[in-house]
mmCIF file of C-alpha atoms and ligand atoms in Angstrom:
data_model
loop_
_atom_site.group_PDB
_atom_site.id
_atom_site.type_symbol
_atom_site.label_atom_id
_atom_site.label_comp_id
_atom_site.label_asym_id
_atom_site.label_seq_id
_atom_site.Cartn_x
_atom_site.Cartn_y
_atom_site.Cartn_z
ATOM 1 C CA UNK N 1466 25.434 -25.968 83.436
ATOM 2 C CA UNK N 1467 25.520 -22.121 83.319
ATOM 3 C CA UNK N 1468 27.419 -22.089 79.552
ATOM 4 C CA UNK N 1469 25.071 -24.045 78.389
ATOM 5 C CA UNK N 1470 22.304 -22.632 76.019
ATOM 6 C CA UNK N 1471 19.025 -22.844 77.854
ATOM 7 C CA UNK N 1472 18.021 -25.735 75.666
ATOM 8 C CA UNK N 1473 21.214 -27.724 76.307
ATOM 9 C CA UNK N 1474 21.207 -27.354 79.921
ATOM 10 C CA UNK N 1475 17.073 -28.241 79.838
ATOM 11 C CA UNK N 1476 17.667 -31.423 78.205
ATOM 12 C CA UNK N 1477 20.277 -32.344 80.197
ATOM 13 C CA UNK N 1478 18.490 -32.637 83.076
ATOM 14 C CA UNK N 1479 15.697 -33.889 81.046
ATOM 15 C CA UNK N 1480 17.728 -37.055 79.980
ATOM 16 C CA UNK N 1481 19.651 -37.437 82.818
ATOM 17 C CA UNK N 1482 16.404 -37.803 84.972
ATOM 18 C CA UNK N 1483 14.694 -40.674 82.595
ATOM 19 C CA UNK N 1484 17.772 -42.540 81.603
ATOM 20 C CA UNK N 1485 17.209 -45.585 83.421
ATOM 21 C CA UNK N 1486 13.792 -46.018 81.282
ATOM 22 C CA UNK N 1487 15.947 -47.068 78.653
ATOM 23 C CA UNK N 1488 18.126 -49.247 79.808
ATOM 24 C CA UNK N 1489 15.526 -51.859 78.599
ATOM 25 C CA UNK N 1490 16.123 -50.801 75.340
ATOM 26 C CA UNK N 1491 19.300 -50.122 74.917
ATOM 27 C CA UNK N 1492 20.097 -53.747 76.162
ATOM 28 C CA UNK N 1493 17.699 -55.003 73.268
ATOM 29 C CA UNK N 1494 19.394 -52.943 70.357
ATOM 30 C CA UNK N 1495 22.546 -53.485 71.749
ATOM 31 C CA UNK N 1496 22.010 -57.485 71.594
ATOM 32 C CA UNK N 1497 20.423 -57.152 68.001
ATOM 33 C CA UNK N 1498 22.659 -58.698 64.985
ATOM 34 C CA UNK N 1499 20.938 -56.575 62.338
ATOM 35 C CA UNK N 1500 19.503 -52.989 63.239
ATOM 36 C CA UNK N 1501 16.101 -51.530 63.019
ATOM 37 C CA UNK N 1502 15.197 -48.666 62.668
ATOM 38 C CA UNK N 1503 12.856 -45.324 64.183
ATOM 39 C CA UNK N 1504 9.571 -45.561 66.114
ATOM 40 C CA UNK N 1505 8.614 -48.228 63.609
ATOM 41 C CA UNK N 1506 11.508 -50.609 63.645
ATOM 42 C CA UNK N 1507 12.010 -50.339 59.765
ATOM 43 C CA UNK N 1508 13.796 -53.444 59.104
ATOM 44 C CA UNK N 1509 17.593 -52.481 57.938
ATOM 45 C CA UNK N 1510 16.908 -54.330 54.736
ATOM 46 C CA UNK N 1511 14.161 -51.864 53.957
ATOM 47 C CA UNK N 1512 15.634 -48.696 54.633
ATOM 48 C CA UNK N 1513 19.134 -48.229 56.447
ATOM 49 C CA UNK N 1514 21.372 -45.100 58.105
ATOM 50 C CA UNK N 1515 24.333 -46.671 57.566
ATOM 51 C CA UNK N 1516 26.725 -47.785 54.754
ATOM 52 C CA UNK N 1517 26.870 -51.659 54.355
ATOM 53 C CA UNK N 1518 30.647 -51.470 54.872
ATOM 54 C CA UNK N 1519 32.412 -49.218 56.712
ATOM 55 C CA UNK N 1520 35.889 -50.626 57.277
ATOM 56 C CA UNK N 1521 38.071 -48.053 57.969
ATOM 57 C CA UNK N 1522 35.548 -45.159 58.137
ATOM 58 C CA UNK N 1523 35.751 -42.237 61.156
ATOM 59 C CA UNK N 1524 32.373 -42.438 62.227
ATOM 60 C CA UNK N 1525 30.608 -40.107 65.138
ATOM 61 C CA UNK N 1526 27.204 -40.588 66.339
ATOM 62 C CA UNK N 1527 25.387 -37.427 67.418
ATOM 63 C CA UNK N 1528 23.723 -37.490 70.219
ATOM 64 C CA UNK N 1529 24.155 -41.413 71.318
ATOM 65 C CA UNK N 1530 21.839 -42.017 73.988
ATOM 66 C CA UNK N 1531 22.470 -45.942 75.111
ATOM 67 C CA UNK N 1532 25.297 -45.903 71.610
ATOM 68 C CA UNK N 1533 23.612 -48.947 70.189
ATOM 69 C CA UNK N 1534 24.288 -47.172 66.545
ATOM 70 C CA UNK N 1535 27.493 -46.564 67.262
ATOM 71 C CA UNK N 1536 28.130 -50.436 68.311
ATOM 72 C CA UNK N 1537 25.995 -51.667 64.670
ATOM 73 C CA UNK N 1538 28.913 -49.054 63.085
ATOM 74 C CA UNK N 1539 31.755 -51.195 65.154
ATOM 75 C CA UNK N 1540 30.172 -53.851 64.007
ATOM 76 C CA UNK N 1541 30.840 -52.944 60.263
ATOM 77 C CA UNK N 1542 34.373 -51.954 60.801
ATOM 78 C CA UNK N 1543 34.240 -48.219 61.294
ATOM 79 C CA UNK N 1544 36.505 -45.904 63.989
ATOM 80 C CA UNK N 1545 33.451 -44.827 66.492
ATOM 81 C CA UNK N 1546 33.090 -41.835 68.641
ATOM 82 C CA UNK N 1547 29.608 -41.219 70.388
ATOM 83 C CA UNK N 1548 28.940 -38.184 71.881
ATOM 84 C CA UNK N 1549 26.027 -37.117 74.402
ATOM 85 C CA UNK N 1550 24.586 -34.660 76.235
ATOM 86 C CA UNK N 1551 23.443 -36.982 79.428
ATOM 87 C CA UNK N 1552 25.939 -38.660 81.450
ATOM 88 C CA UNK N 1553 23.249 -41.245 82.708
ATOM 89 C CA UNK N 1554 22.926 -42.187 79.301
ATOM 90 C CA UNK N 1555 26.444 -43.001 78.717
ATOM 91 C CA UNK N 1556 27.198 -44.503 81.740
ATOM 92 C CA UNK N 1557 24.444 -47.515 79.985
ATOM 93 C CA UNK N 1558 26.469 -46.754 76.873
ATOM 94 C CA UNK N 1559 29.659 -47.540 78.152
ATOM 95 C CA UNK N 1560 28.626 -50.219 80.497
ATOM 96 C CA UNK N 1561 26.852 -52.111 77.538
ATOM 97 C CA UNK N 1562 30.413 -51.262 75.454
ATOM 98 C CA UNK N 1563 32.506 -52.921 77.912
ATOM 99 C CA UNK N 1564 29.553 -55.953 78.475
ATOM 100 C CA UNK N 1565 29.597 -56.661 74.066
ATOM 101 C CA UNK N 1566 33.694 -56.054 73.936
ATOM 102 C CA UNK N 1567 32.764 -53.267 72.089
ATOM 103 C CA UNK N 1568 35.251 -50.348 71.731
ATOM 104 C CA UNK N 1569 34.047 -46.665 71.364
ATOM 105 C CA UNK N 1570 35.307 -43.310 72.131
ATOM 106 C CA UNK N 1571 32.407 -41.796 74.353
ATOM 107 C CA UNK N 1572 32.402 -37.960 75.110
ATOM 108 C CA UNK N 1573 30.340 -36.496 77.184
ATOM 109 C CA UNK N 1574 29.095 -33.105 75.317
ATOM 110 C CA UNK N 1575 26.708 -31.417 72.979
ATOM 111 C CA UNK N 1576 26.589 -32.324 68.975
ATOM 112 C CA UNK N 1577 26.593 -28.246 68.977
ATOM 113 C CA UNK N 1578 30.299 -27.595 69.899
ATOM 114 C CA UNK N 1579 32.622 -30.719 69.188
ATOM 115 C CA UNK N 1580 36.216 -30.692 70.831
ATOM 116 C CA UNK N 1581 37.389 -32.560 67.734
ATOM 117 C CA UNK N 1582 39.206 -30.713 64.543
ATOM 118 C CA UNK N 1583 38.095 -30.105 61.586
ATOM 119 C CA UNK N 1584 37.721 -32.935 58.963
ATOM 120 C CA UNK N 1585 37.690 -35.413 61.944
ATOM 121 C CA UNK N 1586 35.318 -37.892 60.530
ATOM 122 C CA UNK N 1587 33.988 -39.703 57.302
ATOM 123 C CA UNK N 1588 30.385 -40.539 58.410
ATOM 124 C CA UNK N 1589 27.726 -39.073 60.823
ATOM 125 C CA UNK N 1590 25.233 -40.040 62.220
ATOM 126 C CA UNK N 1591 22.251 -39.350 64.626
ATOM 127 C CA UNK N 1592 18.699 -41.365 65.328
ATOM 128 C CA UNK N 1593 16.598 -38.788 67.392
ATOM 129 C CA UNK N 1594 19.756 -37.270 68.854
ATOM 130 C CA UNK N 1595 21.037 -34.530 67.591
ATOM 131 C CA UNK N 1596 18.517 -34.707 65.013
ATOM 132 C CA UNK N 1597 15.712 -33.848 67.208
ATOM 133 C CA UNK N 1598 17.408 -31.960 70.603
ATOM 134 C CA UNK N 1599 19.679 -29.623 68.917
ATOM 135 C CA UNK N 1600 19.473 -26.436 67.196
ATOM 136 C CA UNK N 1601 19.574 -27.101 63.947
ATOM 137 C CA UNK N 1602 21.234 -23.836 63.189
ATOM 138 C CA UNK N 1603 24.120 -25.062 64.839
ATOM 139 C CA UNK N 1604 24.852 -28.749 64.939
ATOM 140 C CA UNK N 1605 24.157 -29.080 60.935
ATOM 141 C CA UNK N 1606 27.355 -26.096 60.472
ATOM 142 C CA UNK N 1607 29.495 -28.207 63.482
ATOM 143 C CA UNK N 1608 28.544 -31.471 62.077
ATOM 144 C CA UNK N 1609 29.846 -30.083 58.269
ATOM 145 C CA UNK N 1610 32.855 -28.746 59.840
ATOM 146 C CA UNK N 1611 33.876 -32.272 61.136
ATOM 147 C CA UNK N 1612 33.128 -33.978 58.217
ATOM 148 C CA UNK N 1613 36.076 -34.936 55.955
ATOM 149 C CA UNK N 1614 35.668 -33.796 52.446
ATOM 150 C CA UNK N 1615 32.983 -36.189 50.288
ATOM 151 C CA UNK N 1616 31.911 -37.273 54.086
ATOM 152 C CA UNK N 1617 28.319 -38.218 54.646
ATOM 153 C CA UNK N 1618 26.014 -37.031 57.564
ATOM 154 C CA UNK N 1619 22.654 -39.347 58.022
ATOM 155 C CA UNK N 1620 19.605 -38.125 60.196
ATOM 156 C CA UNK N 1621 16.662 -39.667 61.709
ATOM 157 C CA UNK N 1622 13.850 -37.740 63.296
ATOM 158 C CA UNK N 1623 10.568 -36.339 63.206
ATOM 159 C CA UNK N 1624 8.975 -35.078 60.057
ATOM 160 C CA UNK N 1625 7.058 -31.700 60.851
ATOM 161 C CA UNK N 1626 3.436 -33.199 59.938
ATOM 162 C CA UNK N 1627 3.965 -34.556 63.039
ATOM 163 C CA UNK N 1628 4.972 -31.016 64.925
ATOM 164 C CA UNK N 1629 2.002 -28.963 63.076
ATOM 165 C CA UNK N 1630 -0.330 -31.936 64.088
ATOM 166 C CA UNK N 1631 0.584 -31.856 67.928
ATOM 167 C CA UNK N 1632 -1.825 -29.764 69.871
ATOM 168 C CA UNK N 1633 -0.354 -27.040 71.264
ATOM 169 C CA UNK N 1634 -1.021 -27.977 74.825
ATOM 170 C CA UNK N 1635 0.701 -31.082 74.404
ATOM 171 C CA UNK N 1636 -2.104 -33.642 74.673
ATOM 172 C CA UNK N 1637 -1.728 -37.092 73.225
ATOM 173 C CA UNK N 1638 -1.685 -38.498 71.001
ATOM 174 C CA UNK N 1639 -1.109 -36.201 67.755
ATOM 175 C CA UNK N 1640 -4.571 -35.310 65.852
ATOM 176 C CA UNK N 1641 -5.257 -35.349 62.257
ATOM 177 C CA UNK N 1642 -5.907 -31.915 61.856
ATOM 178 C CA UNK N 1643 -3.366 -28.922 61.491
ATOM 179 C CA UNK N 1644 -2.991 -27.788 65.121
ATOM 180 C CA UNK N 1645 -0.077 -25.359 64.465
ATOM 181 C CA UNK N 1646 0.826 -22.885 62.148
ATOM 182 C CA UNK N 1647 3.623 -24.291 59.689
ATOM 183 C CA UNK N 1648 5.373 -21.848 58.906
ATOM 184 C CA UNK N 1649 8.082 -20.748 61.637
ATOM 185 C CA UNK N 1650 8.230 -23.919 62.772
ATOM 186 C CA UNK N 1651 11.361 -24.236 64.779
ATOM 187 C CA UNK N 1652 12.096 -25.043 68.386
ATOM 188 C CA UNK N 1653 9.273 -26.818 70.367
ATOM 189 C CA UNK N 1654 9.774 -26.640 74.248
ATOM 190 C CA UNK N 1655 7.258 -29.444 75.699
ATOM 191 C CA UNK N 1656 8.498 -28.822 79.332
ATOM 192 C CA UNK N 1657 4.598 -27.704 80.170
ATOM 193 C CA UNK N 1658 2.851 -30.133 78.271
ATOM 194 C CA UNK N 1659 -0.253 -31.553 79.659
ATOM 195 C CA UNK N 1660 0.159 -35.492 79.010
ATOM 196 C CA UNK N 1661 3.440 -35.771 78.725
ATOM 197 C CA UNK N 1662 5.946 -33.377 80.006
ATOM 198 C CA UNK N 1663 9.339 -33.265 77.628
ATOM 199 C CA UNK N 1664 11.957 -31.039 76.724
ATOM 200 C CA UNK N 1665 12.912 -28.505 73.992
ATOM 201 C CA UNK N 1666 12.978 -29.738 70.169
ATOM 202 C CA UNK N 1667 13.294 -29.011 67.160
ATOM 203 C CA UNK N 1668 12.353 -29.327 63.418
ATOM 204 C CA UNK N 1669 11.723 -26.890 60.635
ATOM 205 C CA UNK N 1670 10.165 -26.793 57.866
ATOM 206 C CA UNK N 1671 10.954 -28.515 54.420
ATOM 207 C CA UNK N 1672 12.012 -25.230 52.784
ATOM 208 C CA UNK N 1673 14.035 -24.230 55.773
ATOM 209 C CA UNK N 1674 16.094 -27.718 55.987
ATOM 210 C CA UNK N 1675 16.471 -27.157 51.981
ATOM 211 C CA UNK N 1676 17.807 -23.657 52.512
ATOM 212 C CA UNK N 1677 20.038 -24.562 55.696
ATOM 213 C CA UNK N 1678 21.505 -27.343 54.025
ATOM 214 C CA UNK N 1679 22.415 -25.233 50.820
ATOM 215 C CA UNK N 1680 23.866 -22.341 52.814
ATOM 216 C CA UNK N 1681 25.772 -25.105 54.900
ATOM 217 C CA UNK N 1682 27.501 -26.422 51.892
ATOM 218 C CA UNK N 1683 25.965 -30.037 52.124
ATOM 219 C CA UNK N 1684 24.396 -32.042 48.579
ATOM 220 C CA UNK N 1685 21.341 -33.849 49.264
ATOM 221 C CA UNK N 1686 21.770 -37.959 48.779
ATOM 222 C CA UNK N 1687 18.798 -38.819 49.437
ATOM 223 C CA UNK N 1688 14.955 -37.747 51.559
ATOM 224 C CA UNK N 1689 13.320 -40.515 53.113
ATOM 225 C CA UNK N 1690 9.448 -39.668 54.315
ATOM 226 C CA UNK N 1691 8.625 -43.023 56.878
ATOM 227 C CA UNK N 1692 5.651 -45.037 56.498
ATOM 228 C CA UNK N 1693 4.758 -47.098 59.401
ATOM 229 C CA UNK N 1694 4.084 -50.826 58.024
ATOM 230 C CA UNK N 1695 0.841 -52.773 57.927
ATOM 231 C CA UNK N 1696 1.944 -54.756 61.120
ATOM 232 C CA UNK N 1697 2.637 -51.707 63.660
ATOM 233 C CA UNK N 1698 0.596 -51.280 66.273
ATOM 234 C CA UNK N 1699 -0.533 -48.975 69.014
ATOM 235 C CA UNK N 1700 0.512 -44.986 70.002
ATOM 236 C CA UNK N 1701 4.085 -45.528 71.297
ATOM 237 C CA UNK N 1702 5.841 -41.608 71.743
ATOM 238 C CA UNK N 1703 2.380 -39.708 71.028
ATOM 239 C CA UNK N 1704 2.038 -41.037 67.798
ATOM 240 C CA UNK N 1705 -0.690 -43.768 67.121
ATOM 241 C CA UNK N 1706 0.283 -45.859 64.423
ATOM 242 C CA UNK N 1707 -2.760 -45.621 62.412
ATOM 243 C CA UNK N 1708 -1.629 -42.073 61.885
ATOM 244 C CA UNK N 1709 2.187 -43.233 60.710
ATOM 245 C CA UNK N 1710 0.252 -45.524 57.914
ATOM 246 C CA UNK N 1711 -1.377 -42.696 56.298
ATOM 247 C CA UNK N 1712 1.141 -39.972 56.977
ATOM 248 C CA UNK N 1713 5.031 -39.761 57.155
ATOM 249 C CA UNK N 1714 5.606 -39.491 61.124
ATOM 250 C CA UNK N 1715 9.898 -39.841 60.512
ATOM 251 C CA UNK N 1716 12.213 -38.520 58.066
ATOM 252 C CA UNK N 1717 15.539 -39.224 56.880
ATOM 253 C CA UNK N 1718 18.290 -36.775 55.271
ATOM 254 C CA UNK N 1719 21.198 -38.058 53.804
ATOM 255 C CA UNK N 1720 23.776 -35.622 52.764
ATOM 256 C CA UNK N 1721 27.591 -34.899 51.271
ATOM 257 C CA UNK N 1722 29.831 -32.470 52.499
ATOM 258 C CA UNK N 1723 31.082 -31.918 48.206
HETATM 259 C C1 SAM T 2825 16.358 -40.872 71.935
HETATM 260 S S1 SAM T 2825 18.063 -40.746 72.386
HETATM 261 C C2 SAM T 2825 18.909 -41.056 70.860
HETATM 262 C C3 SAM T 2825 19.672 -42.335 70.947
HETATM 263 C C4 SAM T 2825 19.056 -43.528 70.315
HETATM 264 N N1 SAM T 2825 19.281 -43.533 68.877
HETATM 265 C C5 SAM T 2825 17.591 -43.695 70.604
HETATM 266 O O1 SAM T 2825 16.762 -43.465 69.702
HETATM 267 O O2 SAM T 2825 17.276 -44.101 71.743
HETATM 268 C C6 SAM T 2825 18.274 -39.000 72.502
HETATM 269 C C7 SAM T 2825 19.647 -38.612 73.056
HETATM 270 O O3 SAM T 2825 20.006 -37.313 72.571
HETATM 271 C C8 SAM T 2825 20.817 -36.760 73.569
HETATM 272 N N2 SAM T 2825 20.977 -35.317 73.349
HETATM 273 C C9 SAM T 2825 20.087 -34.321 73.569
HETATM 274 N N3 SAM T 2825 20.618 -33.133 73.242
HETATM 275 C C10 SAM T 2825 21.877 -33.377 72.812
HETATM 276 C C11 SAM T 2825 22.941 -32.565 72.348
HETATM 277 N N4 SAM T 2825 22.812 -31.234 72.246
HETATM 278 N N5 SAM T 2825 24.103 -33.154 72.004
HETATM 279 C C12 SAM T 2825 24.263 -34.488 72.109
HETATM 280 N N6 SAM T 2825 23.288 -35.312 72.541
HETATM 281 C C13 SAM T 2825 22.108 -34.775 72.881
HETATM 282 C C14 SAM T 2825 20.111 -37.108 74.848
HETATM 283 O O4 SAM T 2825 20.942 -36.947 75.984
HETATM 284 C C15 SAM T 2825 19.684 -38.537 74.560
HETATM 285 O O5 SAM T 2825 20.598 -39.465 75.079
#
């Protein structure tokens, strides 16, 4: 735990301690035929992470919690490695692999330092894993370096309306005013919130992704700003879903390694 970076280690524990509340979960995604997707549950046929086909494609999911994304990639014919930072989470992954006759390579580890070589993989992917727990500053440059030429790396997480509009002393659910200054918006440690006690996170801003993702080397495919639908109900994660209908509470980046 001591090599870890503060963050790293924090989480750890974080996710270790709560991974039996979602088990539930897990069991349900793992048992679903055609993914959904985010807070929301955007229907796959609406907006999707993953290529239709993917026979024959090295795919890693970063930061794989119960590695129901990495079975939906199985599922469409791809090589699958899911990494994570919590062990208690993977022991659900890799009970629910062996329960569906599902085969994926599991490491235990942070998205931020990889023990694979470079140009390992055609496709990555995270859903608030490495998109949302790790320092951007590092797992976008690891996750480019393990990328394959014309590979493709796919993220789900928050979108910072959501990070400015979160009071500061982490009361619940996020407000419709600016809270927080924008700019500099970069690593959010919840560990003293008042309703709901977290870990560290992070996002930046717009600009900052842009500029991160140039200097990486990545293209942009495609930037995806979630709308809850009509039908969603409720304040599930600190976010009521009024709020998601009339501002984007996820975001998507899809990018090339050219
Ligand atoms: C919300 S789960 C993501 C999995 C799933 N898509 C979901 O939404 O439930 C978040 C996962 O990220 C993992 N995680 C946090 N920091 C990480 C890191 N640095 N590297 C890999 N995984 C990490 C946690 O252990 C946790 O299992």
């Amino acid at each position: 735990m001591s090599e870890l970076p503060d963050h790293t280690a924090v989480n750890r524990s974080y996710w270790d301690g709560m991974a039996d509340q979602w088990v539930a979960a897990g069991e349900r995604n793992w048992a679903r035929s055609v993914p959904v997707w985010g807070q929301w549950g955007i229907p796959d046929t609406q907006t999707t992470l993953l290529p239709a086909d993917m026979s024959g494609v090295r795919a890693i999911e970063l930061g794989c919690g119960t590695g129901y994304v990495s079975a939906w990639m199985v599922r469409r014919g791809a090589r699958v490695t899911g990494i994570d930072n919590s062990g208690a989470q993977l022991a659900t992954a890799a009970r629910l692999a062996h329960e569906h006759d599902v085969e994926i390579e599991f490491i235990h580890g942070s998205a931020e330092a990889i023990d694979k070589p470079d140009g390992s993989y055609d496709f990555a992917v995270s859903e608030y894993g490495a998109a949302i727990w790790s320092d951007p500053y590092v797992w976008i440059p690891e996750a480019y370096r393990l990328l394959a030429s014309g590979g493709e790396l796919v993220f789900l997480g928050h979108h910072i309306l959501t990070s400015i509009c979160a009071p500061p002393d982490g009361s619940v659910p996020i407000s419709n005013q600016l809270e927080q200054p924008y700019f500099g918006q970069y690593r959010q440690d919840w560990q003293e919130a008042d309703d709901d006690p977290g870990g560290i996170e992070f996002n930046l801003t717009t600009s900052a992704w842009l500029k991160l993702f140039r200097d990486t080397g990545f293209e942009i495919v495609d930037y995806i700003e979630i709308q809850a639908p009509d039908g969603a109900q409720g304040i599930p994660y600190s976010i009521s879903a009024e709020w998601a209908k009339a501002f984007p509470s996820e975001q998507i980046w899809w990018l090339r390694k050219g």
